[in-house]
Amino acid sequence: MKFYDCATAPSPRRARMVIAEKRIDVETIEVDLRSGQQFSEDFMAVNPGCTVPVLVTDDGDSLCENASIVRYLEALYPDPPLLGTRPIDQARVAEWVWRAEFEGLISVMEVLRNTSKAMKDRALPGPDPVPQIPELAERGMARGQRFFKTMDKRLKDTPWLAGDAFSFADISAFVFVEFAAWVKMVPGEQLEALAKWRDACKARPSGQV
C-alpha cells in the first residue's frame, strides 16, 4: 500500500492517526499542497479530485476519502477496532464522525478557506476555482464554538465520544479541535470535559502524528 499525505493538512491527519492506532507500516508519499503539487499530472492520475489523503491498495485501487480508508483498514486490521464492535457502538461512532465532520471540521474549513489570502479563489477543494465568501467565515466560527459546547456536554457523560472505547469519532473530533486553533477558534476554559478528553487523545501515540 501507498499513503499520500500532507503533514500540515488536517484531513490526512485523520487517516494518519488510524494507521498509527493500527500499527500499520505503510509507504508514505508527501504531497506539498502549498506549492500546488496536488494539481500535478502525476498526482491527478492517482486522485483526479486533487485532494489528500489517498490510500492506494496493494491491488492498485485509490481510496480518496477518510471514510473509505478507515473502513478498508478496519476490515484488514480489525484490532484495535475503531468503528465499534456491537451494533450500538458502530451506530454511535457513525453518528459522532458525522457530527465531527459536519459541525466541526467543515466549520473550520469555512473560516480558513474564506479568509486565507493563500486560498483566494480556492474556497472549496478541487481543481475548479471557487470565490471566497466572507460571511461563511463568520458562520463557520459560530458553528465551531457551538460544537465545542456540544462535545463538552457529551464528554461529561462518557470518556470517549462514542462510548467507553476510543474510536474514529474521537480521531475526527480531535483533529477538528487541533485544527481549529489555526483560525483562532479556541474552546472556552469552562469546557473542562473537553479539555480532559483532548489531553487523553494527545497522550496516545497516534495523537503525536
Short mmCIF file of N, CA, C and O in Angstrom, two decimals, residues 39 112-133:
data_model
loop_
_atom_site.label_atom_id
_atom_site.label_comp_id
_atom_site.label_asym_id
_atom_site.label_seq_id
_atom_site.Cartn_x
_atom_site.Cartn_y
_atom_site.Cartn_z
N PHE A 39 -2.11 19.35 -7.90
CA PHE A 39 -2.64 19.60 -9.24
C PHE A 39 -1.71 19.08 -10.35
O PHE A 39 -1.99 19.30 -11.53
N LEU A 112 -11.27 29.11 7.31
CA LEU A 112 -9.95 29.15 6.67
C LEU A 112 -10.05 29.48 5.18
O LEU A 112 -9.37 30.39 4.68
N ARG A 113 -10.91 28.75 4.47
CA ARG A 113 -10.95 28.91 3.02
C ARG A 113 -11.59 30.22 2.57
O ARG A 113 -11.40 30.64 1.44
N ASN A 114 -12.33 30.86 3.47
CA ASN A 114 -12.96 32.12 3.10
C ASN A 114 -12.27 33.34 3.67
O ASN A 114 -12.76 34.46 3.52
N THR A 115 -11.12 33.14 4.34
CA THR A 115 -10.35 34.27 4.87
C THR A 115 -8.90 34.26 4.43
O THR A 115 -8.26 35.32 4.35
N SER A 116 -8.33 33.09 4.18
CA SER A 116 -6.91 32.99 3.85
C SER A 116 -6.59 33.59 2.48
O SER A 116 -7.23 33.24 1.48
N LYS A 117 -5.60 34.48 2.45
CA LYS A 117 -5.17 35.06 1.18
C LYS A 117 -4.59 33.99 0.26
O LYS A 117 -4.70 34.09 -0.97
N ALA A 118 -3.99 32.97 0.85
CA ALA A 118 -3.40 31.91 0.05
C ALA A 118 -4.45 31.05 -0.64
O ALA A 118 -4.13 30.30 -1.57
N MET A 119 -5.71 31.15 -0.18
CA MET A 119 -6.78 30.34 -0.76
C MET A 119 -7.78 31.18 -1.55
O MET A 119 -8.93 30.78 -1.74
N LYS A 120 -7.33 32.31 -2.02
CA LYS A 120 -8.18 33.13 -2.88
C LYS A 120 -8.58 32.33 -4.12
O LYS A 120 -7.74 31.71 -4.77
N ASP A 121 -9.86 32.30 -4.38
CA ASP A 121 -10.43 31.51 -5.49
C ASP A 121 -10.27 30.01 -5.29
O ASP A 121 -10.41 29.23 -6.23
N ARG A 122 -10.00 29.58 -4.04
CA ARG A 122 -9.93 28.16 -3.72
C ARG A 122 -10.77 27.88 -2.47
O ARG A 122 -10.36 27.16 -1.57
N ALA A 123 -11.96 28.47 -2.44
CA ALA A 123 -12.82 28.34 -1.26
C ALA A 123 -13.35 26.93 -1.07
O ALA A 123 -13.83 26.59 0.02
N LEU A 124 -13.28 26.11 -2.10
CA LEU A 124 -13.60 24.70 -1.99
C LEU A 124 -12.44 23.89 -2.54
O LEU A 124 -11.76 24.33 -3.47
N PRO A 125 -12.18 22.68 -1.98
CA PRO A 125 -11.09 21.87 -2.51
C PRO A 125 -11.40 21.37 -3.92
O PRO A 125 -12.55 21.32 -4.34
N GLY A 126 -10.33 21.03 -4.64
CA GLY A 126 -10.50 20.53 -6.00
C GLY A 126 -9.89 21.46 -7.03
O GLY A 126 -9.39 22.54 -6.70
N PRO A 127 -9.91 21.08 -8.30
CA PRO A 127 -9.20 21.84 -9.33
C PRO A 127 -9.95 23.07 -9.84
O PRO A 127 -9.35 23.93 -10.48
N ASP A 128 -11.27 23.19 -9.56
CA ASP A 128 -12.04 24.30 -10.10
C ASP A 128 -11.99 25.53 -9.19
O ASP A 128 -12.11 25.40 -7.96
N PRO A 129 -11.83 26.75 -9.74
CA PRO A 129 -11.79 27.96 -8.91
C PRO A 129 -13.15 28.27 -8.29
O PRO A 129 -14.18 28.19 -8.96
N VAL A 130 -13.14 28.61 -6.99
CA VAL A 130 -14.36 28.96 -6.27
C VAL A 130 -14.06 30.21 -5.44
O VAL A 130 -13.13 30.20 -4.63
N PRO A 131 -14.82 31.31 -5.62
CA PRO A 131 -14.52 32.55 -4.89
C PRO A 131 -14.83 32.43 -3.40
O PRO A 131 -15.66 31.63 -2.97
N GLN A 132 -14.15 33.26 -2.61
CA GLN A 132 -14.38 33.31 -1.16
C GLN A 132 -15.64 34.10 -0.83
O GLN A 132 -16.02 35.02 -1.56
N ILE A 133 -16.30 33.71 0.27
CA ILE A 133 -17.49 34.40 0.76
C ILE A 133 -17.25 34.73 2.24
O ILE A 133 -17.33 33.83 3.09
#
